[in-house]
mmCIF file of C-alpha atoms in Angstrom:
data_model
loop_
_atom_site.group_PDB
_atom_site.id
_atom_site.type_symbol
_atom_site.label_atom_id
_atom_site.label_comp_id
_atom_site.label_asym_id
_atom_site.label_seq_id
_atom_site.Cartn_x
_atom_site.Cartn_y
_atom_site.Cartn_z
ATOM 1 C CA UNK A 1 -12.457 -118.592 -53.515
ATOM 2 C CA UNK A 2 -15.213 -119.747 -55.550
ATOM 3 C CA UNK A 3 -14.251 -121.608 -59.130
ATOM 4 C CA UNK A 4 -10.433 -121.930 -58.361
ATOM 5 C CA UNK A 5 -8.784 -125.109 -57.679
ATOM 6 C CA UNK A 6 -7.840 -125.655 -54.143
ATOM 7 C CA UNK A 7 -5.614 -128.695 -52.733
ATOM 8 C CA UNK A 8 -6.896 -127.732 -48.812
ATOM 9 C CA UNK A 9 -10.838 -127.953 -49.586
ATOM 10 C CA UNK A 10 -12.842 -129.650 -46.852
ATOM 11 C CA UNK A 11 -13.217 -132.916 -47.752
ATOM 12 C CA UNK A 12 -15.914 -135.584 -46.513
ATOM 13 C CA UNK A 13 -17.624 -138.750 -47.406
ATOM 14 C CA UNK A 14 -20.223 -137.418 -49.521
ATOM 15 C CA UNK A 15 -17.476 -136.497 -52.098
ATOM 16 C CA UNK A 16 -17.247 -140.330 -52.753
ATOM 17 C CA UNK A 17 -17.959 -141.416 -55.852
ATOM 18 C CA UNK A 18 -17.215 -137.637 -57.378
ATOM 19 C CA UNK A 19 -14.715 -137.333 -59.750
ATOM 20 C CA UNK A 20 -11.584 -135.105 -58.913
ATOM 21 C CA UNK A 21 -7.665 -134.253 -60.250
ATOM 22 C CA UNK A 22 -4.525 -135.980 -58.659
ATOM 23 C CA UNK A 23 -1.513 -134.526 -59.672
ATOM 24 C CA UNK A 24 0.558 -136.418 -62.228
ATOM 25 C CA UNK A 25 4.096 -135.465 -62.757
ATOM 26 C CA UNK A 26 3.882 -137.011 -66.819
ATOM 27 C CA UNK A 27 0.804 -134.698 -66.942
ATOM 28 C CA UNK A 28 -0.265 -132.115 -64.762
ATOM 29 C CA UNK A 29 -3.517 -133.685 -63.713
ATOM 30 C CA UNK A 30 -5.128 -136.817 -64.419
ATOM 31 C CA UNK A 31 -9.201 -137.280 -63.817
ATOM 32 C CA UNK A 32 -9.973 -139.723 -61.168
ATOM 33 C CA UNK A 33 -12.779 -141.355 -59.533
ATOM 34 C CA UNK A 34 -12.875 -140.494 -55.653
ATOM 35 C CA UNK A 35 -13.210 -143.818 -53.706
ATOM 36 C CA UNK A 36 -12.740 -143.256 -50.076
ATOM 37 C CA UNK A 37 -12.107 -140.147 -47.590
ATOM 38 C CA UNK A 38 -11.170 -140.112 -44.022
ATOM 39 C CA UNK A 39 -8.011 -139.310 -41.470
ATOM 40 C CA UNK A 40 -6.657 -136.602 -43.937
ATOM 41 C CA UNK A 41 -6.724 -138.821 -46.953
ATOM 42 C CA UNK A 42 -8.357 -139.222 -49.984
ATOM 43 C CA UNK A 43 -8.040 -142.473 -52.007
ATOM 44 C CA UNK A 44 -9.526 -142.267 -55.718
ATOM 45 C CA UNK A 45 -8.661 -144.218 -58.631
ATOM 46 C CA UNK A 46 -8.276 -142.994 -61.964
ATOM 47 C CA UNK A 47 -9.655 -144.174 -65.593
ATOM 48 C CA UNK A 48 -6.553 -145.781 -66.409
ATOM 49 C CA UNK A 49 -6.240 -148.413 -63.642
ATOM 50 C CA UNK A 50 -4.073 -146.786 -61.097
ATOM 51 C CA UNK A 51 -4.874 -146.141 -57.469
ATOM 52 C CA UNK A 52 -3.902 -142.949 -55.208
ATOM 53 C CA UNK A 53 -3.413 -142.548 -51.235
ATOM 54 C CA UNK A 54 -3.042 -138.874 -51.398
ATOM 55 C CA UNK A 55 -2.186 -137.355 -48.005
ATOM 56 C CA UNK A 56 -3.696 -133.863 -47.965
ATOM 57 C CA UNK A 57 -1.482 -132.687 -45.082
ATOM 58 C CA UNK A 58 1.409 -133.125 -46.868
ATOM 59 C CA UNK A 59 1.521 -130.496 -49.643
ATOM 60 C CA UNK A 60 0.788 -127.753 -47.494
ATOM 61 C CA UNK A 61 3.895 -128.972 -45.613
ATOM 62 C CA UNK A 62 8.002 -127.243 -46.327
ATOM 63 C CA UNK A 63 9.712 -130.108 -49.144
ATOM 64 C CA UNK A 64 11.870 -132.456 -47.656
ATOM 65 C CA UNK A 65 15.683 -133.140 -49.001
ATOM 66 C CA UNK A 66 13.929 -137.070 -48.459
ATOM 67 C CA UNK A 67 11.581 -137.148 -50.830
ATOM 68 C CA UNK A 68 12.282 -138.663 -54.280
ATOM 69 C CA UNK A 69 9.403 -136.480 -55.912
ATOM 70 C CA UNK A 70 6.768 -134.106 -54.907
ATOM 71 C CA UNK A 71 3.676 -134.851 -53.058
ATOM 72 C CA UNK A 72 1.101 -135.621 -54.832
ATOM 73 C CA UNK A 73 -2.325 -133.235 -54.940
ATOM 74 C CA UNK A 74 -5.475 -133.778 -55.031
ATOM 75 C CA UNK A 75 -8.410 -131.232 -56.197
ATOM 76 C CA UNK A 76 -12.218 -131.814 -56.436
ATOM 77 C CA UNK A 77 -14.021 -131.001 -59.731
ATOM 78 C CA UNK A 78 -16.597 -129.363 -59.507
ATOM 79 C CA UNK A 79 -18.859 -128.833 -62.101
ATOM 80 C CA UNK A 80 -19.628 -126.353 -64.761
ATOM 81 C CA UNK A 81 -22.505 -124.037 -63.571
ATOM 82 C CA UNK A 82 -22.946 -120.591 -63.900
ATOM 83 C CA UNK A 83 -21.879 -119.869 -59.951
ATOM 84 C CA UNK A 84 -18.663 -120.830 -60.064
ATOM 85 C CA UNK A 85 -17.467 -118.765 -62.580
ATOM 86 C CA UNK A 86 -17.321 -121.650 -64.982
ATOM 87 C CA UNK A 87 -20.044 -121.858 -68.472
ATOM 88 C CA UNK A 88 -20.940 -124.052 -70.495
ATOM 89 C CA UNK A 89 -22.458 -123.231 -74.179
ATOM 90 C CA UNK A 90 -25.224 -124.928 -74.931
ATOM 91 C CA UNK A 91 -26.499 -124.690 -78.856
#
């Protein structure tokens, strides 16, 4: 669906350098820079230092008694145009 966020969107090497969401417990989402995509991963690193391995089989999989907190998410942003449902107001 067009203008929703979706953790299972194709990913590929052009969406390198794009910014994106990881999923923060502290805070929902926090913006990050993507830096690398291949073998169902995405790596980005976000403003405030910290890096992310996000596996983007993972969250689609049941939860495990094992893990010590959820899997982390990753979306791509995309950005505010009029096709995606999204507008920005210019003055």
């Amino acid at each position: 669906m067009a203008g929703h966020m979706n953790h299972s969107t194709n990913w590929s090497s052009s969406d390198v350098g794009g910014l994106c969401w990881v999923s923060d417990p502290a805070q929902a989402y926090i913006e990050a820079k993507v830096t690398s995509v291949g073998g169902g991963r995405v790596t980005a690193a976000s403003t405030d230092g910290r890096d992310f391995d996000v596996d983007l089989e993972l969250p689609l999989k049941p939860p495990s008694r094992k893990q010590k907190e959820a899997p982390r998410r990753v979306l791509q942003r995309v950005p505010l145009t009029s096709n995606n449902g999204a507008s920005a107001r210019v003055p």
